[in-house]
Structure formats: C-alpha cells, structure tokens
Amino acid sequence: MSAADLSAGRRVAAREAVAMASDLIAFDTSNHGDPHVRGTERPAAEYVAGRLADVGYDVTYLESGAPGRGNVVARLPGADPSRGALLLHGHLDVVPADAADWSVHPFSGEVRDGYVWGRGAVDMKGAVAIMLAVARRLRREGAIPPRDLIFAFVADEEAGGWHGARWLVDNRPDLFEGATEAIGEVGGFSVTLGSATGGEDVRAYLVQTAEKGSMWLRLAARGRGGHGSMLHDGNAIATLAAAVARLDVHRFPLVLTEPIRALLTGIADITGIPFDEADPQSAVDRLGPLARLIGAALRDTANVTLFDAGYRSNVVPVTAHATVDGRFLPGREEAFGRELVEVLGPGVRAAWDTLPPVRTDVDGALMAAIAAAIEAEDPGARVLPYLLAAGTDAKSFQRLGIRHLGFTPLRLPPELDFSALFHGVDERVPVAALEFGTRVLDRLLRTC
C-alpha cells in the first residue's frame, strides 16, 4: 500500500472515530444497576455489530440471559497464530445523567467547540469509537497484524460486568481462546508537566498497570420500632448513621504501591522536583487536578452511596440500610475487611460482594510497543505506569489468565481537568484527542 493510501486511510479512520463516538453517545445506555430492569445496551451493540459486519468481520452478538444486555465479539486473524492474541475491550453502558444539569443534552453526541459532548464521551464510548474505527480500517485494507486481535464490546461494566465481561468469561471463554494480553480503559491519556530543564513542557501518557479491588457493602442496623413521640434507645437509623459517619471520617493507612512509586519517580525525573518516598502525599498534592485521581490510589477508600430507612415522619423504623462503595489496594483485601468491621462498630451487620484487584508487570513487549507508538505520534513524550483507584472489566478478563493494561491514547490540552469528566456533568472529549488516539492505536496494532 502506498504512502498516499496509508495517509488517506488514517484520515478516514480518524473521521469515523469522531462520527461513531457521536453516534454511540446518542444511544441512551444508562445503567441504573437494577438487575430487574431491562438492559439498555442492545441498540448500541447492534450498531457496533453492524459497523464490524459492514467491513467483513464475522461477528458474534449475544446477550447474557438478561434482556437487552448486548455484547459483541469479533476476531481479526494475525500473521502468527502461535503468539498469544491481544484482546481489546470496551463497555457500551454508561452511568445515568440528568439533562437539567448539562450545557448540552447528555445523549445528544453534539460536536461543538472542538469537543464531542455527552454521557460516555470519556467513559467510554469515545474509546469504543477509536477501537471500532481502527478495527474497520484494518479489515478494509486487508491488514494482517502480527498476532490475532479480539475486539469485545460489552454490557454492564458500570455495575460490575455481571451481564457483560463476567458473564462472557463464565459462559463463553471460547471467544477469547488464546488471548494472553488485553488493552482496556482508563489509561493512555496525557498530562502536561513542566520540564526540569526549563524548556518546553513534557507530556506524559499514563498507562494503567494495576487497579484497586472493589467491595460493595450492604449495611443493616436493627432496633426497636415505635411511635416517634416516645423515648427510644437503639434507634436503627441513629445507629447506622453514626456508623457511616465514623466511616466517612476514617482514613485508611497510606500504602505506596509499585505503580504509584514508578509514576511519582517518573514525574520527579521530568519536573526535577524530588519525590520523597516517606511522604508520597506531598508529591501527589503537587499534581494539580491529577491529584484527585492519584491521591485515591494511595490508600483504601469506603464511601457511603445509598441510605434507606423509614416510611413515616412519626414512626421509628425497625431497620435501616445503607450501601458503601469500598475500594482496596492489591494485597489489602483481608486487612480492609477487618478495618471496616472495626470502624462500623457493634449493631451493624455487613454483607459484601467483592471483585479482585488487578496487577500487571510494567515491562514487556506490549509496554515497549505502546511507548514506541506514542513516541512516533508525539516525539519526546513519556509513558508512565499508574494504579487506577476505580475498577474495569479487567477484573473479569484476568480470570482467563489475561495480562491487562489500560490504554486508550488521548493527547489532551493541558488546561482540561480530564479526571473530573468521568461520571461528571458536561462530559466531553476533544475531537483532536480522538483523532490522535486512532492514529496511535492503529500504529500499535500493526506492530505489537
């Protein structure tokens, strides 16, 4: 293929990524986390399946037994079947959004002021569009990548993947046969750092090499119910409220994990500002808006997200319930559980569901190929590892023995507070970032 044809193919894929991001956002795939409510992902999944079938992929569309929970998987054979396949996965569901809070309708997919706007632009329909555009280009051009590529676009990630990645791993592991490595979300975005030499700023692209485990707690307290005008000891609401108030002010111990140590060391090397391992919090505090994302990776967290009690203003109820979103660092699950029980105190019963943390070595050929693809499109940039405080579908796919990296390449303007856009109001992604990501991912998949 000539250089002109390659250039034209790049332009087509970049335009498609922007257009498909807009199209995908326009599908309201809100996931309310209620297993009794019909899934919303099917129209978006059918759209993705159609875009893949258009260029000749043999597409598998399937639902998990929960109506509307559409999942799409396709494979592109590589030159060396003996090499482990690379899985690229993205989720089609999004968290809900209230249109009254937004500058644009959250499900418009509007392209304005150099951005694609709407729920899922960042998490993660923009990334899905990049993967889809590159998958289409490779197939259109008859490209044969070095290894098999598996593309999976799944449901239900925002509620733990029980009807998406987790269901697929449990019921259709054959779709991922031979996969040894995976690329997913919440990594590959750039941060701009001042240079130690006083020259031009340096962009660092953060690749997710680990993520916290998830623990969703269901809390309950029980007391003696009765008339609201009487004296009451052991009020269930008061008992539970006091427990979650203690949890709210509690701070779990600071733990410096290897990915965060490597990140802060790399930032110190770029900026020239020393990093003291005895005080990583100070180094994180200097990161500006990025401190919110990285600060949560220094310790376990537990935040109350739902509280339910009572049914009349003059009745003391017998029971009160709350839900807590807990996240624990690799190696901290047992200690985290013990500390939670201790902080909550007597009179509160706790039950929980747990998803494991993810840990991946920072070296290896895939990481080197990522660095080379970034360098080719953004000379002088650096690639640094980090630990994600949230969770992704990597938790499910790692059960198949698949090594995982979070990498959706986005070159971002330095003034954009990117981490605030995850699940935030006026979520949006720069058009130029989508185009950049398409070029980088295309280069990566042709060389890795």
mmCIF file of C-alpha atoms in Angstrom, residues 177-418:
data_model
loop_
_atom_site.group_PDB
_atom_site.id
_atom_site.type_symbol
_atom_site.label_atom_id
_atom_site.label_comp_id
_atom_site.label_asym_id
_atom_site.label_seq_id
_atom_site.Cartn_x
_atom_site.Cartn_y
_atom_site.Cartn_z
ATOM 1 C CA GLU A 177 -9.241 -18.546 23.214
ATOM 2 C CA GLY A 178 -5.520 -17.885 23.022
ATOM 3 C CA ALA A 179 -5.708 -14.353 24.439
ATOM 4 C CA THR A 180 -2.746 -13.574 26.688
ATOM 5 C CA GLU A 181 -2.858 -9.764 26.903
ATOM 6 C CA ALA A 182 -5.550 -7.104 26.862
ATOM 7 C CA ILE A 183 -5.959 -3.375 26.408
ATOM 8 C CA GLY A 184 -8.844 -1.605 28.120
ATOM 9 C CA GLU A 185 -9.933 1.712 29.549
ATOM 10 C CA VAL A 186 -8.683 4.497 31.848
ATOM 11 C CA GLY A 187 -5.132 4.795 30.630
ATOM 12 C CA GLY A 188 -3.187 6.354 27.796
ATOM 13 C CA PHE A 189 -4.351 9.921 28.425
ATOM 14 C CA SER A 190 -1.743 12.668 28.586
ATOM 15 C CA VAL A 191 -0.817 15.004 31.416
ATOM 16 C CA THR A 192 1.382 18.041 30.817
ATOM 17 C CA LEU A 193 4.335 18.546 33.164
ATOM 18 C CA GLY A 194 6.904 21.302 33.490
ATOM 19 C CA SER A 195 10.398 20.278 32.398
ATOM 20 C CA ALA A 196 13.326 20.091 34.822
ATOM 21 C CA THR A 197 15.491 21.780 32.192
ATOM 22 C CA GLY A 198 13.198 24.790 31.958
ATOM 23 C CA GLY A 199 12.477 24.013 28.313
ATOM 24 C CA GLU A 200 9.192 23.022 26.722
ATOM 25 C CA ASP A 201 6.636 21.193 28.825
ATOM 26 C CA VAL A 202 6.621 17.398 28.609
ATOM 27 C CA ARG A 203 3.563 15.265 28.007
ATOM 28 C CA ALA A 204 3.404 12.036 29.991
ATOM 29 C CA TYR A 205 0.926 9.334 28.985
ATOM 30 C CA LEU A 206 -0.308 7.315 31.956
ATOM 31 C CA VAL A 207 -0.770 3.597 31.307
ATOM 32 C CA GLN A 208 -2.844 1.701 33.841
ATOM 33 C CA THR A 209 -0.889 -1.319 35.083
ATOM 34 C CA ALA A 210 -2.948 -2.025 38.210
ATOM 35 C CA GLU A 211 -6.314 -1.226 39.745
ATOM 36 C CA LYS A 212 -7.921 -1.477 43.137
ATOM 37 C CA GLY A 213 -10.263 -4.259 44.130
ATOM 38 C CA SER A 214 -13.945 -3.441 44.622
ATOM 39 C CA MET A 215 -16.072 -4.266 47.649
ATOM 40 C CA TRP A 216 -19.730 -3.257 47.687
ATOM 41 C CA LEU A 217 -21.078 -3.418 51.227
ATOM 42 C CA ARG A 218 -24.718 -3.747 52.223
ATOM 43 C CA LEU A 219 -25.125 -2.471 55.783
ATOM 44 C CA ALA A 220 -28.087 -3.018 58.064
ATOM 45 C CA ALA A 221 -28.963 -1.968 61.593
ATOM 46 C CA ARG A 222 -31.952 -3.157 63.602
ATOM 47 C CA GLY A 223 -33.632 -1.557 66.584
ATOM 48 C CA ARG A 224 -36.967 -1.281 68.346
ATOM 49 C CA GLY A 225 -39.596 0.479 66.278
ATOM 50 C CA GLY A 226 -42.415 2.556 67.639
ATOM 51 C CA HIS A 227 -44.148 5.905 67.824
ATOM 52 C CA GLY A 228 -41.981 8.886 67.020
ATOM 53 C CA SER A 229 -43.165 10.763 70.135
ATOM 54 C CA MET A 230 -41.736 8.209 72.584
ATOM 55 C CA LEU A 231 -38.277 7.770 74.105
ATOM 56 C CA HIS A 232 -36.208 5.307 72.093
ATOM 57 C CA ASP A 233 -32.923 3.571 72.762
ATOM 58 C CA GLY A 234 -31.161 1.803 69.916
ATOM 59 C CA ASN A 235 -32.813 3.693 67.062
ATOM 60 C CA ALA A 236 -31.788 1.781 63.925
ATOM 61 C CA ILE A 237 -31.376 4.974 61.868
ATOM 62 C CA ALA A 238 -29.216 6.620 64.529
ATOM 63 C CA THR A 239 -27.074 3.506 64.929
ATOM 64 C CA LEU A 240 -26.437 3.193 61.210
ATOM 65 C CA ALA A 241 -25.963 6.934 60.690
ATOM 66 C CA ALA A 242 -23.325 7.018 63.426
ATOM 67 C CA ALA A 243 -21.545 4.066 61.834
ATOM 68 C CA VAL A 244 -21.352 5.591 58.360
ATOM 69 C CA ALA A 245 -20.330 8.927 59.884
ATOM 70 C CA ARG A 246 -17.370 7.170 61.536
ATOM 71 C CA LEU A 247 -16.535 5.559 58.220
ATOM 72 C CA ASP A 248 -16.724 8.916 56.451
ATOM 73 C CA VAL A 249 -14.011 10.494 58.606
ATOM 74 C CA HIS A 250 -11.839 7.379 58.855
ATOM 75 C CA ARG A 251 -8.624 7.347 56.839
ATOM 76 C CA PHE A 252 -7.139 4.012 55.876
ATOM 77 C CA PRO A 253 -3.354 3.651 56.027
ATOM 78 C CA LEU A 254 -1.219 5.086 53.258
ATOM 79 C CA VAL A 255 0.379 2.396 51.078
ATOM 80 C CA LEU A 256 2.901 3.184 48.335
ATOM 81 C CA THR A 257 2.343 0.564 45.625
ATOM 82 C CA GLU A 258 4.912 -0.114 42.923
ATOM 83 C CA PRO A 259 2.919 1.518 40.055
ATOM 84 C CA ILE A 260 2.468 4.740 42.044
ATOM 85 C CA ARG A 261 6.119 4.698 43.120
ATOM 86 C CA ALA A 262 7.127 4.374 39.444
ATOM 87 C CA LEU A 263 4.717 7.148 38.446
ATOM 88 C CA LEU A 264 5.941 9.607 41.070
ATOM 89 C CA THR A 265 9.567 8.741 40.334
ATOM 90 C CA GLY A 266 8.973 9.395 36.630
ATOM 91 C CA ILE A 267 7.246 12.704 37.342
ATOM 92 C CA ALA A 268 10.142 13.736 39.582
ATOM 93 C CA ASP A 269 12.579 12.890 36.782
ATOM 94 C CA ILE A 270 10.626 15.035 34.319
ATOM 95 C CA THR A 271 9.985 18.009 36.594
ATOM 96 C CA GLY A 272 13.132 17.961 38.695
ATOM 97 C CA ILE A 273 11.055 18.196 41.876
ATOM 98 C CA PRO A 274 12.307 15.490 44.287
ATOM 99 C CA PHE A 275 9.963 12.717 45.365
ATOM 100 C CA ASP A 276 10.313 11.598 48.985
ATOM 101 C CA GLU A 277 9.079 8.002 49.356
ATOM 102 C CA ALA A 278 8.437 8.675 53.027
ATOM 103 C CA ASP A 279 5.910 11.382 52.072
ATOM 104 C CA PRO A 280 4.200 10.439 48.788
ATOM 105 C CA GLN A 281 1.164 12.541 49.675
ATOM 106 C CA SER A 282 3.204 15.735 49.246
ATOM 107 C CA ALA A 283 4.276 14.626 45.774
ATOM 108 C CA VAL A 284 0.664 13.865 44.851
ATOM 109 C CA ASP A 285 -0.549 17.210 46.209
ATOM 110 C CA ARG A 286 1.684 18.977 43.654
ATOM 111 C CA LEU A 287 -0.104 17.317 40.718
ATOM 112 C CA GLY A 288 -2.983 19.802 40.471
ATOM 113 C CA PRO A 289 -6.240 18.284 39.163
ATOM 114 C CA LEU A 290 -4.460 14.948 38.685
ATOM 115 C CA ALA A 291 -4.048 14.727 42.474
ATOM 116 C CA ARG A 292 -7.684 13.659 42.827
ATOM 117 C CA LEU A 293 -7.126 10.614 40.630
ATOM 118 C CA ILE A 294 -3.715 9.622 42.012
ATOM 119 C CA GLY A 295 -4.468 10.525 45.640
ATOM 120 C CA ALA A 296 -7.203 7.888 45.760
ATOM 121 C CA ALA A 297 -4.575 5.302 44.758
ATOM 122 C CA LEU A 298 -2.528 5.877 47.921
ATOM 123 C CA ARG A 299 -4.980 4.231 50.317
ATOM 124 C CA ASP A 300 -8.158 2.172 50.562
ATOM 125 C CA THR A 301 -11.436 4.090 50.432
ATOM 126 C CA ALA A 302 -15.008 3.466 51.606
ATOM 127 C CA ASN A 303 -17.809 5.915 50.780
ATOM 128 C CA VAL A 304 -21.470 5.611 51.658
ATOM 129 C CA THR A 305 -23.513 5.965 48.459
ATOM 130 C CA LEU A 306 -27.065 4.970 49.476
ATOM 131 C CA PHE A 307 -29.055 5.290 52.700
ATOM 132 C CA ASP A 308 -32.562 3.891 53.107
ATOM 133 C CA ALA A 309 -34.682 3.994 56.256
ATOM 134 C CA GLY A 310 -38.133 4.885 57.498
ATOM 135 C CA TYR A 311 -41.566 5.208 55.955
ATOM 136 C CA ARG A 312 -43.452 7.861 58.012
ATOM 137 C CA SER A 313 -42.437 11.003 59.859
ATOM 138 C CA ASN A 314 -43.992 9.789 63.156
ATOM 139 C CA VAL A 315 -42.726 6.190 63.113
ATOM 140 C CA VAL A 316 -39.312 4.986 64.283
ATOM 141 C CA PRO A 317 -38.496 2.108 61.897
ATOM 142 C CA VAL A 318 -37.178 -1.271 62.945
ATOM 143 C CA THR A 319 -34.454 -1.389 60.290
ATOM 144 C CA ALA A 320 -32.153 0.926 58.376
ATOM 145 C CA HIS A 321 -29.976 0.085 55.379
ATOM 146 C CA ALA A 322 -27.030 1.673 53.599
ATOM 147 C CA THR A 323 -24.680 0.856 50.744
ATOM 148 C CA VAL A 324 -20.955 1.575 50.808
ATOM 149 C CA ASP A 325 -18.595 1.630 47.825
ATOM 150 C CA GLY A 326 -15.291 0.194 49.063
ATOM 151 C CA ARG A 327 -12.027 0.058 47.082
ATOM 152 C CA PHE A 328 -8.920 -1.674 48.348
ATOM 153 C CA LEU A 329 -5.323 -1.775 47.152
ATOM 154 C CA PRO A 330 -3.725 -5.003 45.899
ATOM 155 C CA GLY A 331 -2.852 -7.205 48.862
ATOM 156 C CA ARG A 332 -5.159 -5.326 51.234
ATOM 157 C CA GLU A 333 -8.458 -7.225 50.942
ATOM 158 C CA GLU A 334 -8.374 -9.041 54.306
ATOM 159 C CA ALA A 335 -6.960 -6.063 56.212
ATOM 160 C CA PHE A 336 -9.513 -3.771 54.577
ATOM 161 C CA GLY A 337 -12.407 -6.032 55.614
ATOM 162 C CA ARG A 338 -11.205 -6.227 59.211
ATOM 163 C CA GLU A 339 -10.751 -2.479 59.435
ATOM 164 C CA LEU A 340 -14.215 -1.845 58.022
ATOM 165 C CA VAL A 341 -15.880 -4.053 60.635
ATOM 166 C CA GLU A 342 -13.926 -2.344 63.395
ATOM 167 C CA VAL A 343 -14.859 1.154 62.260
ATOM 168 C CA LEU A 344 -18.548 0.334 61.750
ATOM 169 C CA GLY A 345 -18.759 -0.996 65.303
ATOM 170 C CA PRO A 346 -21.437 -3.074 67.060
ATOM 171 C CA GLY A 347 -25.045 -3.160 65.969
ATOM 172 C CA VAL A 348 -24.298 -3.018 62.229
ATOM 173 C CA ARG A 349 -24.429 -6.108 60.026
ATOM 174 C CA ALA A 350 -22.379 -6.073 56.835
ATOM 175 C CA ALA A 351 -22.514 -8.268 53.734
ATOM 176 C CA TRP A 352 -20.483 -7.651 50.624
ATOM 177 C CA ASP A 353 -19.651 -8.611 47.078
ATOM 178 C CA THR A 354 -16.014 -8.402 46.040
ATOM 179 C CA LEU A 355 -14.144 -8.108 42.757
ATOM 180 C CA PRO A 356 -10.362 -8.583 42.896
ATOM 181 C CA PRO A 357 -7.641 -6.032 42.225
ATOM 182 C CA VAL A 358 -5.559 -6.158 39.049
ATOM 183 C CA ARG A 359 -1.759 -6.192 38.896
ATOM 184 C CA THR A 360 0.429 -6.255 35.784
ATOM 185 C CA ASP A 361 4.190 -6.012 35.358
ATOM 186 C CA VAL A 362 5.255 -2.714 33.824
ATOM 187 C CA ASP A 363 7.824 -4.275 31.497
ATOM 188 C CA GLY A 364 7.361 -6.484 28.447
ATOM 189 C CA ALA A 365 6.985 -6.183 24.683
ATOM 190 C CA LEU A 366 3.477 -4.709 24.787
ATOM 191 C CA MET A 367 4.529 -1.853 27.058
ATOM 192 C CA ALA A 368 7.516 -1.203 24.785
ATOM 193 C CA ALA A 369 5.251 -1.172 21.722
ATOM 194 C CA ILE A 370 2.924 1.306 23.449
ATOM 195 C CA ALA A 371 5.845 3.615 24.195
ATOM 196 C CA ALA A 372 7.046 3.374 20.584
ATOM 197 C CA ALA A 373 3.573 4.152 19.184
ATOM 198 C CA ILE A 374 3.265 7.211 21.433
ATOM 199 C CA GLU A 375 6.776 8.405 20.552
ATOM 200 C CA ALA A 376 6.029 8.113 16.826
ATOM 201 C CA GLU A 377 2.960 10.369 17.116
ATOM 202 C CA ASP A 378 4.207 12.662 19.921
ATOM 203 C CA PRO A 379 8.025 12.829 19.871
ATOM 204 C CA GLY A 380 9.582 13.495 23.253
ATOM 205 C CA ALA A 381 6.579 12.266 25.228
ATOM 206 C CA ARG A 382 6.991 9.858 28.133
ATOM 207 C CA VAL A 383 4.974 6.783 29.123
ATOM 208 C CA LEU A 384 4.462 6.195 32.853
ATOM 209 C CA PRO A 385 2.577 3.461 34.752
ATOM 210 C CA TYR A 386 -0.063 4.131 37.389
ATOM 211 C CA LEU A 387 -2.637 2.391 39.568
ATOM 212 C CA LEU A 388 -6.316 3.132 38.957
ATOM 213 C CA ALA A 389 -8.422 3.758 42.060
ATOM 214 C CA ALA A 390 -11.578 2.575 40.283
ATOM 215 C CA GLY A 391 -12.307 -0.729 38.538
ATOM 216 C CA THR A 392 -12.737 -2.006 34.989
ATOM 217 C CA ASP A 393 -13.654 -5.191 33.155
ATOM 218 C CA ALA A 394 -10.023 -6.249 33.522
ATOM 219 C CA LYS A 395 -11.168 -7.800 36.809
ATOM 220 C CA SER A 396 -13.211 -10.309 34.831
ATOM 221 C CA PHE A 397 -10.855 -10.938 31.927
ATOM 222 C CA GLN A 398 -7.887 -11.577 34.218
ATOM 223 C CA ARG A 399 -9.692 -14.735 35.376
ATOM 224 C CA LEU A 400 -8.733 -16.193 31.975
ATOM 225 C CA GLY A 401 -5.078 -15.534 32.719
ATOM 226 C CA ILE A 402 -5.001 -12.439 30.522
ATOM 227 C CA ARG A 403 -2.439 -9.760 31.366
ATOM 228 C CA HIS A 404 -4.023 -6.317 31.275
ATOM 229 C CA LEU A 405 -3.017 -2.735 30.505
ATOM 230 C CA GLY A 406 -5.324 0.292 30.489
ATOM 231 C CA PHE A 407 -4.525 2.231 27.319
ATOM 232 C CA THR A 408 -6.822 4.487 25.318
ATOM 233 C CA PRO A 409 -4.415 7.044 23.816
ATOM 234 C CA LEU A 410 -5.658 10.627 24.108
ATOM 235 C CA ARG A 411 -3.493 13.721 23.688
ATOM 236 C CA LEU A 412 -5.267 16.264 25.888
ATOM 237 C CA PRO A 413 -4.972 20.036 26.219
ATOM 238 C CA PRO A 414 -3.115 20.920 29.448
ATOM 239 C CA GLU A 415 -5.974 23.037 30.783
ATOM 240 C CA LEU A 416 -8.538 20.201 30.629
ATOM 241 C CA ASP A 417 -9.380 18.631 34.013
ATOM 242 C CA PHE A 418 -9.827 15.209 32.478
#
